[in-house]
Amino acid sequence: MATTRPQLVVPFRGERFAAAESPSRLIAPPYDVITPPERARLAASDSHNIVHLILPEAPAGEDRYARAAELLATWRRDGVLAADAAPAVYVLAQEYQTPGDSGEWRTRTGMFAAVAAEPYETGRVRPHERTHSSPKADRLALLRAARTSLESIFLLAPDPDGALLAGLRQVTTQPPVARAELENVRMNLWVVGATDATRLAQLASRAPLYIADGHHRYETAVAYARETPQADRVLSFIVSAADPGLTVLPTHRVIFAPGRNMMQLVTRWRRWFDVGRVAPCADRLGRLAELGARSGATACLVALPGGDDLTLVLRPDAPLAEVPELGRTPAVRALDVAIVETLVVQEILSAGTSTPTLTYTADARAAFEAVRKGNATSAVLLNPTKVEQVFAVADAGDVMPPKSTYFAPKVPSGLVLRPLS
């Protein structure tokens, strides 16, 4: 007899800062993008900033996870945090500017809701990244201590008829309950209860959801649900895939690898790519996007110190079948990032005898500057991965290469929490 699973997305009774009308000093980026100096700045900005919970500190010899739980209990006792009276979904609109000198202003709208924390095998929540044990062990220890979803995962909902997007936008025609700003992103928050919350949750439950960001947090929630069956849902931020405000940035590769013979590399690349040159200019990314769009093929730009940069456009007759390292499924093998990572980046890294370093950035200007200042010997710039490619890889049960996507802006932590006990 088939088991009927509970609805994938449901409203929940959230917990918010009591001074919620202007919570800018209380919120933070996700824990995994906060540097130590940034953590110190956020902690100093307010004694109740969420960073004290998501990246807890404790004196030497003491348990920092227990410290977070004690602090959370104190905030609740002192009225710093207050639970809403009834289940709701929490709609958030983020107004932000895309990177670059001519960046446009966009608004991305989504909602915080409670999503079933269940194994990927059910097919209802689908990943596209491989995870690592250390971050999951850290987050599980914090979850066990706090017994609260302190941060959300970020999910994409297929929305072919645009009904979810329309429902979310309808909410934003009303005055928000809170306004905030973080890292030049302006945010408005609405609390939606009763039948409107139920309808939005149903619209988000019509198809599988895809993890955009937060794979480690989701898998941690699943592990905790095995231990604590009543904690079988995870705080999630859900965005319609039809939202024109949804932005995926490429993650560029910045390489320090002295002693590479670029002429020899170019000779090897010509087997796969048409190689061109472009003078350094203000709109090199525009040139890269144009190359990819015009050819319909994978394209990348290799920034070099002095002189011209290289443009690489995949040849129609490139023998990709001879390169098993590209990936096991057609969905992955078709990705720009898989092709460029295998045939360009790894070629640079392995071409010499010196030990190379590889870093990543979504900021193209920072990548160019690293090369110009001599902090990098080259930078490989890519076009962004498309949302439909993320879906295709997840549907195939495969994973993308590391650092394939960067969904901007990040979802803030601290606007709403979800107690699990």
Short mmCIF file of C-alpha atoms in Angstrom, two decimals:
data_model
loop_
_atom_site.label_atom_id
_atom_site.label_comp_id
_atom_site.label_asym_id
_atom_site.label_seq_id
_atom_site.Cartn_x
_atom_site.Cartn_y
_atom_site.Cartn_z
CA MET A 1 0.00 0.00 0.00
CA ALA A 2 1.46 3.35 -1.05
CA THR A 3 2.36 5.78 1.72
CA THR A 4 0.86 9.25 1.41
CA ARG A 5 3.50 11.78 2.27
CA PRO A 6 2.64 15.02 4.06
CA GLN A 7 2.53 18.21 2.03
CA LEU A 8 6.03 19.31 1.09
CA VAL A 9 5.69 22.95 2.20
CA VAL A 10 3.64 24.23 5.15
CA PRO A 11 3.33 27.44 7.19
CA PHE A 12 4.89 27.53 10.66
CA ARG A 13 4.95 29.61 13.83
CA GLY A 14 8.04 31.70 13.39
CA GLU A 15 10.13 33.40 16.00
CA ARG A 16 11.36 36.93 15.34
CA PHE A 17 13.25 39.68 17.08
CA ALA A 18 10.80 41.74 19.13
CA ALA A 19 12.36 44.93 17.72
CA ALA A 20 11.49 43.60 14.28
CA GLU A 21 10.44 46.82 12.56
CA SER A 22 14.07 47.64 11.74
CA PRO A 23 16.24 44.55 12.28
CA SER A 24 19.24 45.64 10.19
CA ARG A 25 21.67 45.46 13.13
CA LEU A 26 20.37 42.03 14.12
CA ILE A 27 20.70 40.08 10.86
CA ALA A 28 23.72 38.62 9.07
CA PRO A 29 24.72 36.77 5.91
CA PRO A 30 24.71 32.95 6.02
CA TYR A 31 27.34 31.54 8.35
CA ASP A 32 29.47 30.01 5.60
CA VAL A 33 30.24 33.31 3.84
CA ILE A 34 31.17 35.26 6.99
CA THR A 35 34.92 35.86 7.39
CA PRO A 36 36.48 36.23 10.86
CA PRO A 37 36.77 40.04 10.52
CA GLU A 38 33.16 40.19 9.32
CA ARG A 39 32.06 38.04 12.25
CA ALA A 40 33.79 40.43 14.65
CA ARG A 41 32.14 43.45 13.03
CA LEU A 42 28.67 41.91 13.14
CA ALA A 43 29.12 40.79 16.75
CA ALA A 44 30.20 44.29 17.76
CA SER A 45 27.28 45.91 15.94
CA ASP A 46 24.73 44.54 18.42
CA SER A 47 24.85 42.12 21.34
CA HIS A 48 21.77 40.44 19.85
CA ASN A 49 23.03 40.04 16.30
CA ILE A 50 22.21 36.57 14.99
CA VAL A 51 25.93 35.93 14.35
CA HIS A 52 26.29 35.23 18.09
CA LEU A 53 24.10 32.15 17.49
CA ILE A 54 25.07 30.95 14.01
CA LEU A 55 28.84 31.33 14.64
CA PRO A 56 29.01 31.01 18.42
CA GLU A 57 32.16 31.68 20.40
CA ALA A 58 33.07 30.54 23.90
CA PRO A 59 36.10 30.77 26.19
CA ALA A 60 38.77 28.13 25.75
CA GLY A 61 37.68 24.79 27.14
CA GLU A 62 33.96 25.60 26.96
CA ASP A 63 31.39 24.25 24.50
CA ARG A 64 30.53 26.95 21.99
CA TYR A 65 27.38 25.11 20.88
CA ALA A 66 26.11 24.99 24.46
CA ARG A 67 26.95 28.68 24.69
CA ALA A 68 24.71 29.37 21.68
CA ALA A 69 21.86 27.41 23.28
CA GLU A 70 22.25 29.31 26.56
CA LEU A 71 22.28 32.63 24.73
CA LEU A 72 19.19 31.69 22.74
CA ALA A 73 17.36 30.74 25.95
CA THR A 74 18.35 34.06 27.52
CA TRP A 75 17.08 36.03 24.54
CA ARG A 76 13.76 34.21 24.75
CA ARG A 77 13.47 34.75 28.49
CA ASP A 78 14.31 38.44 28.17
CA GLY A 79 11.81 39.03 25.37
CA VAL A 80 14.44 39.71 22.71
CA LEU A 81 12.81 36.99 20.61
CA ALA A 82 9.07 36.45 20.42
CA ALA A 83 7.05 33.70 18.75
CA ASP A 84 4.22 34.63 16.40
CA ALA A 85 0.74 33.65 17.56
CA ALA A 86 -0.26 31.55 14.55
CA PRO A 87 1.34 29.65 11.66
CA ALA A 88 2.40 31.84 8.75
CA VAL A 89 4.70 32.12 5.79
CA TYR A 90 7.06 35.08 5.71
CA VAL A 91 7.43 36.84 2.37
CA LEU A 92 10.72 38.64 1.76
CA ALA A 93 11.49 41.01 -1.13
CA GLN A 94 15.18 41.78 -1.69
CA GLU A 95 16.05 44.78 -3.86
CA TYR A 96 19.64 44.65 -5.07
CA GLN A 97 21.96 45.79 -7.84
CA THR A 98 23.64 43.29 -10.13
CA PRO A 99 27.46 43.48 -10.27
CA GLY A 100 29.31 45.67 -12.74
CA ASP A 101 29.48 49.33 -13.67
CA SER A 102 26.12 49.16 -15.43
CA GLY A 103 24.45 46.89 -12.89
CA GLU A 104 20.66 46.96 -12.94
CA TRP A 105 18.37 47.02 -9.94
CA ARG A 106 16.29 43.88 -9.47
CA THR A 107 13.87 42.58 -6.86
CA ARG A 108 13.78 38.93 -5.86
CA THR A 109 10.74 37.79 -3.89
CA GLY A 110 10.44 34.58 -1.91
CA MET A 111 8.97 33.18 1.27
CA PHE A 112 10.18 31.49 4.43
CA ALA A 113 8.24 28.29 5.08
CA ALA A 114 8.73 24.85 6.65
CA VAL A 115 9.80 22.14 4.19
CA ALA A 116 9.88 18.40 4.79
CA ALA A 117 13.37 17.29 5.82
CA GLU A 118 13.56 13.93 4.11
CA PRO A 119 16.19 11.90 2.24
CA TYR A 120 16.93 12.82 -1.35
CA GLU A 121 15.68 9.37 -2.37
CA THR A 122 12.09 10.58 -2.06
CA GLY A 123 12.79 12.93 -4.98
CA ARG A 124 10.88 15.82 -3.45
CA VAL A 125 13.95 17.94 -2.61
CA ARG A 126 16.77 17.70 -5.13
CA PRO A 127 20.45 18.66 -4.76
CA HIS A 128 23.03 19.71 -7.33
CA GLU A 129 26.16 19.85 -5.15
CA ARG A 130 28.34 17.35 -3.33
CA THR A 131 28.71 17.98 0.41
CA HIS A 132 31.49 17.39 2.93
CA SER A 133 31.34 15.85 6.38
CA SER A 134 33.04 18.57 8.43
CA PRO A 135 30.51 21.39 7.83
CA LYS A 136 27.64 18.97 8.46
CA ALA A 137 29.14 17.83 11.77
CA ASP A 138 29.48 21.47 12.84
CA ARG A 139 25.89 22.38 11.92
CA LEU A 140 24.49 19.20 13.49
CA ALA A 141 26.20 19.97 16.79
CA LEU A 142 24.66 23.46 16.73
CA LEU A 143 21.23 22.11 15.80
CA ARG A 144 21.30 19.54 18.61
CA ALA A 145 22.17 22.24 21.12
CA ALA A 146 19.85 25.01 19.93
CA ARG A 147 16.96 22.81 18.77
CA THR A 148 16.07 25.65 16.42
CA SER A 149 16.44 26.32 12.70
CA LEU A 150 18.58 29.43 12.98
CA GLU A 151 19.16 29.78 9.23
CA SER A 152 17.21 28.82 6.15
CA ILE A 153 18.14 26.82 3.13
CA PHE A 154 17.41 28.41 -0.26
CA LEU A 155 15.09 26.47 -2.58
CA LEU A 156 13.83 27.03 -6.12
CA ALA A 157 10.27 26.08 -7.02
CA PRO A 158 9.33 25.24 -10.61
CA ASP A 159 6.49 27.61 -11.43
CA PRO A 160 5.62 27.22 -15.13
CA ASP A 161 2.30 29.04 -14.85
CA GLY A 162 3.72 31.79 -12.62
CA ALA A 163 1.03 31.25 -9.98
CA LEU A 164 3.47 31.18 -7.05
CA LEU A 165 5.24 34.30 -8.30
CA ALA A 166 1.92 36.10 -8.73
CA GLY A 167 0.83 35.11 -5.22
CA LEU A 168 4.07 36.36 -3.68
CA ARG A 169 3.88 39.64 -5.58
CA GLN A 170 0.30 40.18 -4.45
CA VAL A 171 1.51 40.11 -0.85
CA THR A 172 4.04 42.87 -1.55
CA THR A 173 1.29 45.35 -2.47
CA GLN A 174 0.59 45.70 1.28
CA PRO A 175 2.74 47.60 3.82
CA PRO A 176 5.56 45.40 5.20
CA VAL A 177 5.94 44.55 8.88
CA ALA A 178 9.70 45.14 8.78
CA ARG A 179 12.35 46.81 6.66
CA ALA A 180 16.06 46.07 6.74
CA GLU A 181 19.28 46.57 4.81
CA LEU A 182 22.31 44.31 4.65
CA GLU A 183 25.32 44.62 2.33
CA ASN A 184 23.51 47.15 0.09
CA VAL A 185 20.46 44.88 -0.26
CA ARG A 186 17.20 46.55 0.75
CA MET A 187 14.62 44.17 2.22
CA ASN A 188 10.94 44.22 3.13
CA LEU A 189 9.22 41.46 5.13
CA TRP A 190 5.54 40.49 5.31
CA VAL A 191 3.85 37.99 7.63
CA VAL A 192 1.13 36.05 5.78
CA GLY A 193 -1.28 33.91 7.77
CA ALA A 194 -4.50 31.95 7.48
CA THR A 195 -5.79 30.88 4.07
CA ASP A 196 -3.31 33.03 2.14
CA ALA A 197 -0.40 31.21 3.79
CA THR A 198 -2.01 27.85 3.07
CA ARG A 199 -2.47 28.73 -0.60
CA LEU A 200 1.13 29.90 -1.05
CA ALA A 201 2.40 26.73 0.62
CA GLN A 202 0.25 24.61 -1.68
CA LEU A 203 1.55 26.45 -4.76
CA ALA A 204 5.13 25.80 -3.66
CA SER A 205 4.36 22.10 -3.11
CA ARG A 206 3.19 21.29 -6.63
CA ALA A 207 6.55 19.95 -7.83
CA PRO A 208 9.92 18.94 -6.42
CA LEU A 209 12.01 21.73 -4.93
CA TYR A 210 15.64 22.29 -5.90
CA ILE A 211 18.36 23.37 -3.50
CA ALA A 212 19.98 26.58 -4.68
CA ASP A 213 22.08 27.12 -1.57
CA GLY A 214 22.40 25.33 1.76
CA HIS A 215 23.05 21.69 0.85
CA HIS A 216 24.98 21.11 4.10
CA ARG A 217 22.19 22.66 6.18
CA TYR A 218 19.53 20.57 4.45
CA GLU A 219 21.41 17.29 4.95
CA THR A 220 22.03 18.29 8.57
CA ALA A 221 18.27 18.81 9.03
CA VAL A 222 17.60 15.35 7.57
CA ALA A 223 20.13 13.79 9.95
CA TYR A 224 18.56 15.60 12.91
CA ALA A 225 15.08 14.48 11.85
CA ARG A 226 16.27 10.86 12.03
CA GLU A 227 17.28 11.46 15.65
CA THR A 228 14.27 13.62 16.53
CA PRO A 229 11.27 12.59 14.40
CA GLN A 230 9.13 15.54 15.49
CA ALA A 231 11.77 17.88 13.99
CA ASP A 232 10.95 16.68 10.49
CA ARG A 233 10.87 20.07 8.76
CA VAL A 234 13.52 22.63 7.93
CA LEU A 235 13.31 26.41 7.67
CA SER A 236 13.48 27.23 3.96
CA PHE A 237 13.39 30.28 1.72
CA ILE A 238 11.52 29.45 -1.49
CA VAL A 239 11.75 31.47 -4.70
CA SER A 240 9.79 30.89 -7.90
CA ALA A 241 12.03 29.85 -10.78
CA ALA A 242 9.91 32.21 -12.89
CA ASP A 243 11.02 35.26 -10.90
CA PRO A 244 12.91 37.65 -13.24
CA GLY A 245 14.71 38.92 -10.14
CA LEU A 246 16.45 35.56 -9.72
CA THR A 247 20.15 36.03 -10.48
CA VAL A 248 22.80 33.34 -10.86
CA LEU A 249 26.35 34.65 -11.05
CA PRO A 250 29.32 32.69 -12.37
CA THR A 251 32.15 31.90 -10.00
CA HIS A 252 35.38 32.91 -11.70
CA ARG A 253 38.65 31.04 -11.18
CA VAL A 254 41.69 33.02 -9.99
CA ILE A 255 44.98 31.16 -10.44
CA PHE A 256 48.51 31.71 -9.16
CA ALA A 257 50.67 29.29 -11.13
CA PRO A 258 54.07 30.72 -12.08
CA GLY A 259 56.19 29.17 -14.79
CA ARG A 260 53.39 28.14 -17.15
CA ASN A 261 54.13 28.39 -20.86
CA MET A 262 50.97 30.04 -22.14
CA MET A 263 51.91 29.49 -25.80
CA GLN A 264 52.05 25.74 -25.21
CA LEU A 265 48.70 25.91 -23.44
CA VAL A 266 47.17 27.84 -26.34
CA THR A 267 48.40 25.19 -28.74
CA ARG A 268 46.67 22.50 -26.68
CA TRP A 269 43.49 24.55 -26.33
CA ARG A 270 43.17 24.93 -30.09
CA ARG A 271 42.13 21.29 -30.26
CA TRP A 272 38.98 22.20 -28.36
CA PHE A 273 38.47 25.92 -28.81
CA ASP A 274 38.64 28.74 -31.28
CA VAL A 275 41.16 31.01 -29.56
CA GLY A 276 40.95 34.76 -29.99
CA ARG A 277 42.35 37.85 -28.32
CA VAL A 278 40.63 40.85 -26.81
CA ALA A 279 42.27 44.00 -25.50
CA PRO A 280 41.59 44.74 -21.83
CA CYS A 281 38.50 46.94 -21.75
CA ALA A 282 35.72 47.99 -19.41
CA ASP A 283 33.19 45.50 -20.78
CA ARG A 284 35.11 42.28 -21.13
CA LEU A 285 32.27 40.37 -19.49
CA GLY A 286 29.88 41.80 -22.05
CA ARG A 287 32.21 40.54 -24.75
CA LEU A 288 32.24 37.09 -23.12
CA ALA A 289 28.44 36.96 -22.90
CA GLU A 290 28.20 38.01 -26.54
CA LEU A 291 30.59 35.25 -27.63
CA GLY A 292 28.57 32.61 -25.80
CA ALA A 293 25.23 33.88 -27.07
CA ARG A 294 26.37 34.29 -30.67
CA SER A 295 27.93 30.86 -30.98
CA GLY A 296 25.56 29.01 -28.65
CA ALA A 297 28.68 27.30 -27.38
CA THR A 298 30.76 27.28 -24.24
CA ALA A 299 32.94 30.37 -23.99
CA CYS A 300 35.39 31.69 -21.42
CA LEU A 301 37.90 34.49 -21.09
CA VAL A 302 41.43 33.99 -19.78
CA ALA A 303 42.84 37.19 -18.27
CA LEU A 304 46.62 37.46 -18.41
CA PRO A 305 49.11 40.02 -17.05
CA GLY A 306 49.98 42.72 -19.61
CA GLY A 307 48.88 42.48 -23.23
CA ASP A 308 45.63 41.02 -24.47
CA ASP A 309 43.30 38.54 -22.83
CA LEU A 310 42.33 35.29 -24.54
CA THR A 311 38.83 34.29 -25.58
CA LEU A 312 38.06 30.59 -25.93
CA VAL A 313 34.92 29.44 -27.75
CA LEU A 314 34.23 25.71 -27.95
CA ARG A 315 34.61 24.34 -31.47
CA PRO A 316 31.58 22.56 -32.98
CA ASP A 317 33.80 19.56 -33.73
CA ALA A 318 35.51 19.44 -30.32
CA PRO A 319 35.97 15.73 -29.42
CA LEU A 320 34.38 15.95 -25.98
CA ALA A 321 33.52 12.26 -26.05
CA GLU A 322 37.23 11.64 -25.47
CA VAL A 323 37.10 13.46 -22.11
CA PRO A 324 35.42 11.27 -19.46
CA GLU A 325 36.48 13.74 -16.76
CA LEU A 326 33.72 16.11 -17.91
CA GLY A 327 31.13 14.12 -15.96
CA ARG A 328 28.98 11.02 -16.09
CA THR A 329 25.68 12.47 -17.37
CA PRO A 330 24.86 14.61 -20.41
CA ALA A 331 23.41 17.28 -18.11
CA VAL A 332 26.80 17.85 -16.46
CA ARG A 333 28.88 17.35 -19.59
CA ALA A 334 26.97 20.19 -21.26
CA LEU A 335 27.81 22.73 -18.55
CA ASP A 336 30.16 25.58 -19.39
CA VAL A 337 31.70 25.25 -15.94
CA ALA A 338 32.42 21.51 -16.42
CA ILE A 339 34.05 22.06 -19.80
CA VAL A 340 36.07 25.09 -18.72
CA GLU A 341 37.11 23.54 -15.40
CA THR A 342 38.36 20.37 -17.12
CA LEU A 343 39.90 21.71 -20.33
CA VAL A 344 41.11 25.15 -19.26
CA VAL A 345 41.56 25.49 -15.50
CA GLN A 346 42.99 22.03 -14.86
CA GLU A 347 45.29 22.41 -17.87
CA ILE A 348 46.77 25.56 -16.33
CA LEU A 349 47.11 23.99 -12.89
CA SER A 350 48.86 20.87 -14.16
CA ALA A 351 51.09 22.46 -16.80
CA GLY A 352 54.09 23.35 -14.63
CA THR A 353 56.19 22.12 -11.74
CA SER A 354 55.40 24.86 -9.20
CA THR A 355 52.55 24.29 -6.78
CA PRO A 356 49.56 26.34 -7.95
CA THR A 357 46.83 27.98 -5.91
CA LEU A 358 43.22 28.29 -7.02
CA THR A 359 40.67 30.65 -5.50
CA TYR A 360 37.16 31.63 -6.51
CA THR A 361 35.25 34.88 -6.76
CA ALA A 362 31.91 36.01 -8.15
CA ASP A 363 33.40 39.51 -8.55
CA ALA A 364 34.85 39.81 -12.06
CA ARG A 365 36.54 43.10 -11.22
CA ALA A 366 38.37 41.45 -8.31
CA ALA A 367 39.55 38.68 -10.65
CA PHE A 368 40.93 41.17 -13.18
CA GLU A 369 42.56 43.23 -10.41
CA ALA A 370 44.29 40.16 -8.96
CA VAL A 371 45.97 39.57 -12.33
CA ARG A 372 46.81 43.23 -12.88
CA LYS A 373 48.43 43.58 -9.45
CA GLY A 374 50.43 40.37 -9.79
CA ASN A 375 48.52 38.47 -7.12
CA ALA A 376 47.45 35.98 -9.79
CA THR A 377 49.08 34.75 -12.97
CA SER A 378 45.75 34.27 -14.72
CA ALA A 379 42.02 34.35 -14.17
CA VAL A 380 39.42 32.31 -16.01
CA LEU A 381 36.07 34.06 -16.35
CA LEU A 382 32.88 32.20 -17.19
CA ASN A 383 29.32 32.88 -18.20
CA PRO A 384 26.69 31.99 -15.56
CA THR A 385 25.01 28.62 -15.23
CA LYS A 386 21.32 28.73 -16.15
CA VAL A 387 18.59 27.78 -13.68
CA GLU A 388 17.24 25.16 -16.08
CA GLN A 389 20.71 23.56 -16.12
CA VAL A 390 20.62 23.33 -12.32
CA PHE A 391 17.28 21.54 -12.61
CA ALA A 392 18.56 19.20 -15.33
CA VAL A 393 21.60 18.14 -13.31
CA ALA A 394 19.49 17.55 -10.20
CA ASP A 395 16.86 15.63 -12.17
CA ALA A 396 19.63 13.40 -13.54
CA GLY A 397 20.75 12.61 -10.00
CA ASP A 398 24.14 14.15 -10.69
CA VAL A 399 26.17 16.95 -9.11
CA MET A 400 27.93 19.94 -10.61
CA PRO A 401 31.62 20.76 -10.28
CA PRO A 402 32.47 22.78 -7.15
CA LYS A 403 31.61 26.48 -7.28
CA SER A 404 29.30 26.19 -10.29
CA THR A 405 26.63 28.60 -9.07
CA TYR A 406 26.39 31.73 -6.97
CA PHE A 407 22.82 32.82 -6.33
CA ALA A 408 22.76 36.52 -5.53
CA PRO A 409 21.95 38.03 -3.16
CA LYS A 410 22.41 35.66 -0.24
CA VAL A 411 19.41 34.95 1.98
CA PRO A 412 19.89 36.78 5.30
CA SER A 413 19.92 35.00 8.63
CA GLY A 414 17.94 36.35 11.58
CA LEU A 415 14.72 37.65 10.04
CA VAL A 416 12.80 34.59 11.22
CA LEU A 417 13.76 31.47 13.21
CA ARG A 418 11.93 28.16 13.56
CA PRO A 419 11.96 26.41 16.96
CA LEU A 420 12.06 22.61 16.65
CA SER A 421 10.95 21.72 20.18
#
